[in-house]
PDB file of C-alpha atoms in Angstrom:
ATOM      1  CA  MET A 192     169.122 133.306  22.882  1.00  0.00           C
ATOM      2  CA  ARG A 193     170.174 135.071  26.048  1.00  0.00           C
ATOM      3  CA  ALA A 194     170.873 133.400  29.336  1.00  0.00           C
ATOM      4  CA  ALA A 195     171.871 134.953  32.634  1.00  0.00           C
ATOM      5  CA  PHE A 196     175.153 133.524  33.879  1.00  0.00           C
ATOM      6  CA  GLY A 197     176.945 134.902  36.923  1.00  0.00           C
ATOM      7  CA  GLY A 198     175.358 138.321  36.563  1.00  0.00           C
ATOM      8  CA  ARG A 199     176.393 138.583  32.916  1.00  0.00           C
ATOM      9  CA  ALA A 200     174.313 138.101  29.832  1.00  0.00           C
ATOM     10  CA  VAL A 201     175.617 135.341  27.621  1.00  0.00           C
ATOM     11  CA  VAL A 202     174.588 135.368  24.002  1.00  0.00           C
ATOM     12  CA  ARG A 203     174.525 132.011  22.257  1.00  0.00           C
ATOM     13  CA  ARG A 204     174.423 131.941  18.525  1.00  0.00           C
ATOM     14  CA  ARG A 205     173.805 129.008  16.260  1.00  0.00           C
ATOM     15  CA  ARG A 206     176.831 128.220  14.197  1.00  0.00           C
ATOM     16  CA  ARG A 207     176.666 126.955  10.676  1.00  0.00           C
ATOM     17  CA  LEU A 208     179.224 124.476   9.473  1.00  0.00           C
ATOM     18  CA  ARG A 209     181.601 126.274   7.130  1.00  0.00           C
ATOM     19  CA  CYS A 210     184.685 125.271   5.216  1.00  0.00           C
ATOM     20  CA  ARG A 211     187.500 127.653   5.921  1.00  0.00           C
ATOM     21  CA  GLU A 212     190.842 127.801   4.209  1.00  0.00           C
ATOM     22  CA  GLY A 213     193.602 126.462   6.376  1.00  0.00           C
ATOM     23  CA  LYS A 214     191.214 124.466   8.563  1.00  0.00           C
ATOM     24  CA  GLU A 215     190.842 120.785   8.033  1.00  0.00           C
ATOM     25  CA  ALA A 216     187.301 119.386   8.005  1.00  0.00           C
ATOM     26  CA  PRO A 217     186.749 115.813   9.209  1.00  0.00           C
ATOM     27  CA  MET A 218     186.903 113.445   6.274  1.00  0.00           C
ATOM     28  CA  TYR A 219     183.697 111.491   6.129  1.00  0.00           C
ATOM     29  CA  LYS A 220     183.248 109.452   2.978  1.00  0.00           C
ATOM     30  CA  LYS A 221     179.824 107.888   3.558  1.00  0.00           C
ATOM     31  CA  ILE A 222     177.142 109.839   5.410  1.00  0.00           C
ATOM     32  CA  LEU A 223     173.761 108.289   6.208  1.00  0.00           C
ATOM     33  CA  VAL A 224     170.829 110.659   6.722  1.00  0.00           C
ATOM     34  CA  PRO A 225     167.469 109.270   7.895  1.00  0.00           C
ATOM     35  CA  TYR A 226     164.753 111.350   6.199  1.00  0.00           C
ATOM     36  CA  ASP A 227     161.031 111.473   6.951  1.00  0.00           C
ATOM     37  CA  GLY A 228     160.119 114.876   5.519  1.00  0.00           C
ATOM     38  CA  SER A 229     159.959 116.632   8.910  1.00  0.00           C
ATOM     39  CA  SER A 230     161.588 119.998   9.556  1.00  0.00           C
ATOM     40  CA  HIS A 231     164.234 118.324  11.753  1.00  0.00           C
ATOM     41  CA  ALA A 232     165.043 115.854   8.968  1.00  0.00           C
ATOM     42  CA  LYS A 233     165.421 118.743   6.505  1.00  0.00           C
ATOM     43  CA  LYS A 234     167.815 120.490   8.906  1.00  0.00           C
ATOM     44  CA  ALA A 235     169.818 117.287   9.242  1.00  0.00           C
ATOM     45  CA  LEU A 236     169.934 116.892   5.464  1.00  0.00           C
ATOM     46  CA  ASN A 237     171.123 120.497   5.057  1.00  0.00           C
ATOM     47  CA  GLN A 238     173.921 119.916   7.585  1.00  0.00           C
ATOM     48  CA  ALA A 239     174.873 116.693   5.809  1.00  0.00           C
ATOM     49  CA  ILE A 240     175.029 118.570   2.508  1.00  0.00           C
ATOM     50  CA  SER A 241     177.288 121.234   4.089  1.00  0.00           C
ATOM     51  CA  LEU A 242     179.563 118.564   5.524  1.00  0.00           C
ATOM     52  CA  ALA A 243     179.666 116.661   2.221  1.00  0.00           C
ATOM     53  CA  GLN A 244     180.711 119.849   0.435  1.00  0.00           C
ATOM     54  CA  CYS A 245     183.584 120.261   2.918  1.00  0.00           C
ATOM     55  CA  SER A 246     184.672 116.626   2.728  1.00  0.00           C
ATOM     56  CA  ASP A 247     186.345 115.705  -0.530  1.00  0.00           C
ATOM     57  CA  GLY A 248     184.554 112.771  -2.168  1.00  0.00           C
ATOM     58  CA  ALA A 249     181.832 112.321   0.460  1.00  0.00           C
ATOM     59  CA  GLU A 250     178.715 110.448  -0.603  1.00  0.00           C
ATOM     60  CA  LEU A 251     175.293 110.976   0.969  1.00  0.00           C
ATOM     61  CA  TYR A 252     172.860 108.133   1.577  1.00  0.00           C
ATOM     62  CA  VAL A 253     169.403 109.514   2.312  1.00  0.00           C
ATOM     63  CA  ALA A 254     167.232 106.770   3.798  1.00  0.00           C
ATOM     64  CA  THR A 255     163.475 106.783   4.197  1.00  0.00           C
ATOM     65  CA  ILE A 256     162.055 103.896   6.178  1.00  0.00           C
ATOM     66  CA  LEU A 257     158.393 103.055   5.757  1.00  0.00           C
ATOM     67  CA  ASN A 258     156.778 101.256   8.663  1.00  0.00           C
ATOM     68  CA  SER A 259     155.640  97.870   7.390  1.00  0.00           C
ATOM     69  CA  THR A 260     152.528  97.872   9.597  1.00  0.00           C
ATOM     70  CA  ILE A 261     150.944 100.783   7.692  1.00  0.00           C
ATOM     71  CA  PRO A 262     149.862 100.240   4.085  1.00  0.00           C
ATOM     72  CA  ALA A 263     151.620 102.745   1.814  1.00  0.00           C
ATOM     73  CA  ASP A 264     148.313 104.084   0.424  1.00  0.00           C
ATOM     74  CA  ASP A 265     147.035 104.905   3.917  1.00  0.00           C
ATOM     75  CA  ASP A 266     150.256 106.406   5.273  1.00  0.00           C
ATOM     76  CA  PRO A 267     149.769 110.161   5.851  1.00  0.00           C
ATOM     77  CA  ASP A 268     153.500 110.557   6.425  1.00  0.00           C
ATOM     78  CA  GLN A 269     154.442 109.380   2.932  1.00  0.00           C
ATOM     79  CA  VAL A 270     157.648 111.143   1.895  1.00  0.00           C
ATOM     80  CA  ASP A 271     157.971 112.702  -1.540  1.00  0.00           C
ATOM     81  CA  MET A 272     161.227 111.234  -2.863  1.00  0.00           C
ATOM     82  CA  ALA A 273     161.382 113.804  -5.676  1.00  0.00           C
ATOM     83  CA  GLU A 274     161.550 116.510  -2.992  1.00  0.00           C
ATOM     84  CA  VAL A 275     164.644 114.825  -1.541  1.00  0.00           C
ATOM     85  CA  GLU A 276     166.346 114.787  -4.945  1.00  0.00           C
ATOM     86  CA  LYS A 277     165.646 118.525  -5.371  1.00  0.00           C
ATOM     87  CA  LEU A 278     167.226 119.389  -2.007  1.00  0.00           C
ATOM     88  CA  ILE A 279     170.598 117.809  -2.823  1.00  0.00           C
ATOM     89  CA  PRO A 280     172.891 119.711  -5.220  1.00  0.00           C
ATOM     90  CA  GLU A 281     173.915 117.832  -8.361  1.00  0.00           C
ATOM     91  CA  ASN A 282     177.635 118.053  -7.554  1.00  0.00           C
ATOM     92  CA  ILE A 283     177.251 115.872  -4.427  1.00  0.00           C
ATOM     93  CA  PRO A 284     177.200 112.122  -5.058  1.00  0.00           C
ATOM     94  CA  HIS A 285     174.168 110.641  -3.349  1.00  0.00           C
ATOM     95  CA  LYS A 286     171.765 107.727  -3.235  1.00  0.00           C
ATOM     96  CA  VAL A 287     168.187 107.826  -2.029  1.00  0.00           C
ATOM     97  CA  LEU A 288     167.161 104.641  -0.254  1.00  0.00           C
ATOM     98  CA  LEU A 289     163.585 103.552   0.412  1.00  0.00           C
ATOM     99  CA  GLU A 290     163.139 100.581   2.726  1.00  0.00           C
ATOM    100  CA  MET A 291     160.338  98.873   4.651  1.00  0.00           C
ATOM    101  CA  GLY A 292     160.561  97.975   8.328  1.00  0.00           C
ATOM    102  CA  GLU A 293     161.097  99.371  11.796  1.00  0.00           C
ATOM    103  CA  PRO A 294     163.184 102.546  11.555  1.00  0.00           C
ATOM    104  CA  VAL A 295     165.951 101.974  14.121  1.00  0.00           C
ATOM    105  CA  PRO A 296     166.948  98.392  13.202  1.00  0.00           C
ATOM    106  CA  MET A 297     166.683  99.136   9.485  1.00  0.00           C
ATOM    107  CA  LEU A 298     168.793 102.312   9.722  1.00  0.00           C
ATOM    108  CA  LEU A 299     171.447 100.490  11.753  1.00  0.00           C
ATOM    109  CA  TYR A 300     171.434  97.682   9.185  1.00  0.00           C
ATOM    110  CA  LEU A 301     171.825 100.186   6.324  1.00  0.00           C
ATOM    111  CA  ALA A 302     174.664 101.957   8.153  1.00  0.00           C
ATOM    112  CA  GLY A 303     176.487  98.646   8.413  1.00  0.00           C
ATOM    113  CA  GLU A 304     175.781  97.638   4.819  1.00  0.00           C
ATOM    114  CA  ILE A 305     177.052 100.880   3.276  1.00  0.00           C
ATOM    115  CA  GLY A 306     179.907 101.243   5.775  1.00  0.00           C
ATOM    116  CA  ALA A 307     178.706 104.636   7.007  1.00  0.00           C
ATOM    117  CA  ASP A 308     181.337 106.851   8.624  1.00  0.00           C
ATOM    118  CA  LEU A 309     178.678 109.118  10.138  1.00  0.00           C
ATOM    119  CA  ILE A 310     174.911 109.211  10.716  1.00  0.00           C
ATOM    120  CA  ILE A 311     173.301 112.652  10.758  1.00  0.00           C
ATOM    121  CA  THR A 312     169.748 112.652  12.087  1.00  0.00           C
ATOM    122  CA  GLY A 313     167.185 115.133  13.321  1.00  0.00           C
ATOM    123  CA  SER A 314     166.298 115.143  17.001  1.00  0.00           C
ATOM    124  CA  ARG A 315     162.625 114.585  16.237  1.00  0.00           C
ATOM    125  CA  GLY A 316     160.678 113.307  13.294  1.00  0.00           C
ATOM    126  CA  ARG A 317     157.057 113.343  12.332  1.00  0.00           C
ATOM    127  CA  GLY A 318     156.007 110.903  15.028  1.00  0.00           C
ATOM    128  CA  ALA A 319     156.610 113.096  18.092  1.00  0.00           C
ATOM    129  CA  LEU A 320     153.658 111.629  20.019  1.00  0.00           C
ATOM    130  CA  LYS A 321     154.640 108.079  19.089  1.00  0.00           C
ATOM    131  CA  SER A 322     158.217 108.696  20.207  1.00  0.00           C
ATOM    132  CA  LEU A 323     156.954 109.760  23.623  1.00  0.00           C
ATOM    133  CA  PHE A 324     155.590 106.274  24.189  1.00  0.00           C
ATOM    134  CA  MET A 325     157.873 104.083  22.106  1.00  0.00           C
ATOM    135  CA  GLY A 326     161.243 105.873  22.255  1.00  0.00           C
ATOM    136  CA  SER A 327     162.620 108.108  19.555  1.00  0.00           C
ATOM    137  CA  VAL A 328     164.477 106.970  16.479  1.00  0.00           C
ATOM    138  CA  SER A 329     167.393 109.331  17.116  1.00  0.00           C
ATOM    139  CA  SER A 330     167.983 107.994  20.633  1.00  0.00           C
ATOM    140  CA  GLY A 331     167.775 104.404  19.358  1.00  0.00           C
ATOM    141  CA  ILE A 332     170.373 105.173  16.706  1.00  0.00           C
ATOM    142  CA  LEU A 333     172.579 106.978  19.219  1.00  0.00           C
ATOM    143  CA  LYS A 334     172.524 104.049  21.659  1.00  0.00           C
ATOM    144  CA  ASN A 335     173.191 101.309  19.102  1.00  0.00           C
ATOM    145  CA  ALA A 336     175.196 102.769  16.212  1.00  0.00           C
ATOM    146  CA  LYS A 337     178.756 101.617  15.630  1.00  0.00           C
ATOM    147  CA  CYS A 338     179.777 104.891  13.979  1.00  0.00           C
ATOM    148  CA  PRO A 339     179.571 108.522  15.143  1.00  0.00           C
ATOM    149  CA  VAL A 340     176.075 110.042  15.300  1.00  0.00           C
ATOM    150  CA  PHE A 341     175.398 113.735  14.744  1.00  0.00           C
ATOM    151  CA  ILE A 342     171.960 114.795  16.078  1.00  0.00           C
ATOM    152  CA  ILE A 343     170.554 118.078  14.765  1.00  0.00           C
ATOM    153  CA  LYS A 344     168.175 119.953  17.048  1.00  0.00           C
TER     154      LYS A 344
END
């Protein structure tokens, strides 16, 4: 991406999280990742995996929250849990959580229950139109979480 700044062209590049020798990565032991199958959720999961590989002994908790107002058989946004298992390397300890309820309160509850050190979430999920009217899950987590929140764009 190029942006004009003071008559000069500034090039911004996306940086990937990398472990480098001699540099200390933050030590997160329990990382919660809300997952709904969207591209933003997959990016967040990939970043969480990279961070878990850098942090010695980190455990991932991948949480999918099903809205209790929609019957599971009629939900077009049903997440394939086997897909989640395939995305996470075997050498990273992880748990896949499937819960029913409203996403923000349930994710905050789970973060408290597991003692999450960090929540990594995508900036948007599958319900982009719904979030326009009801408020997004990521902003709800950011406003109310008691631990650091890492939002992936």
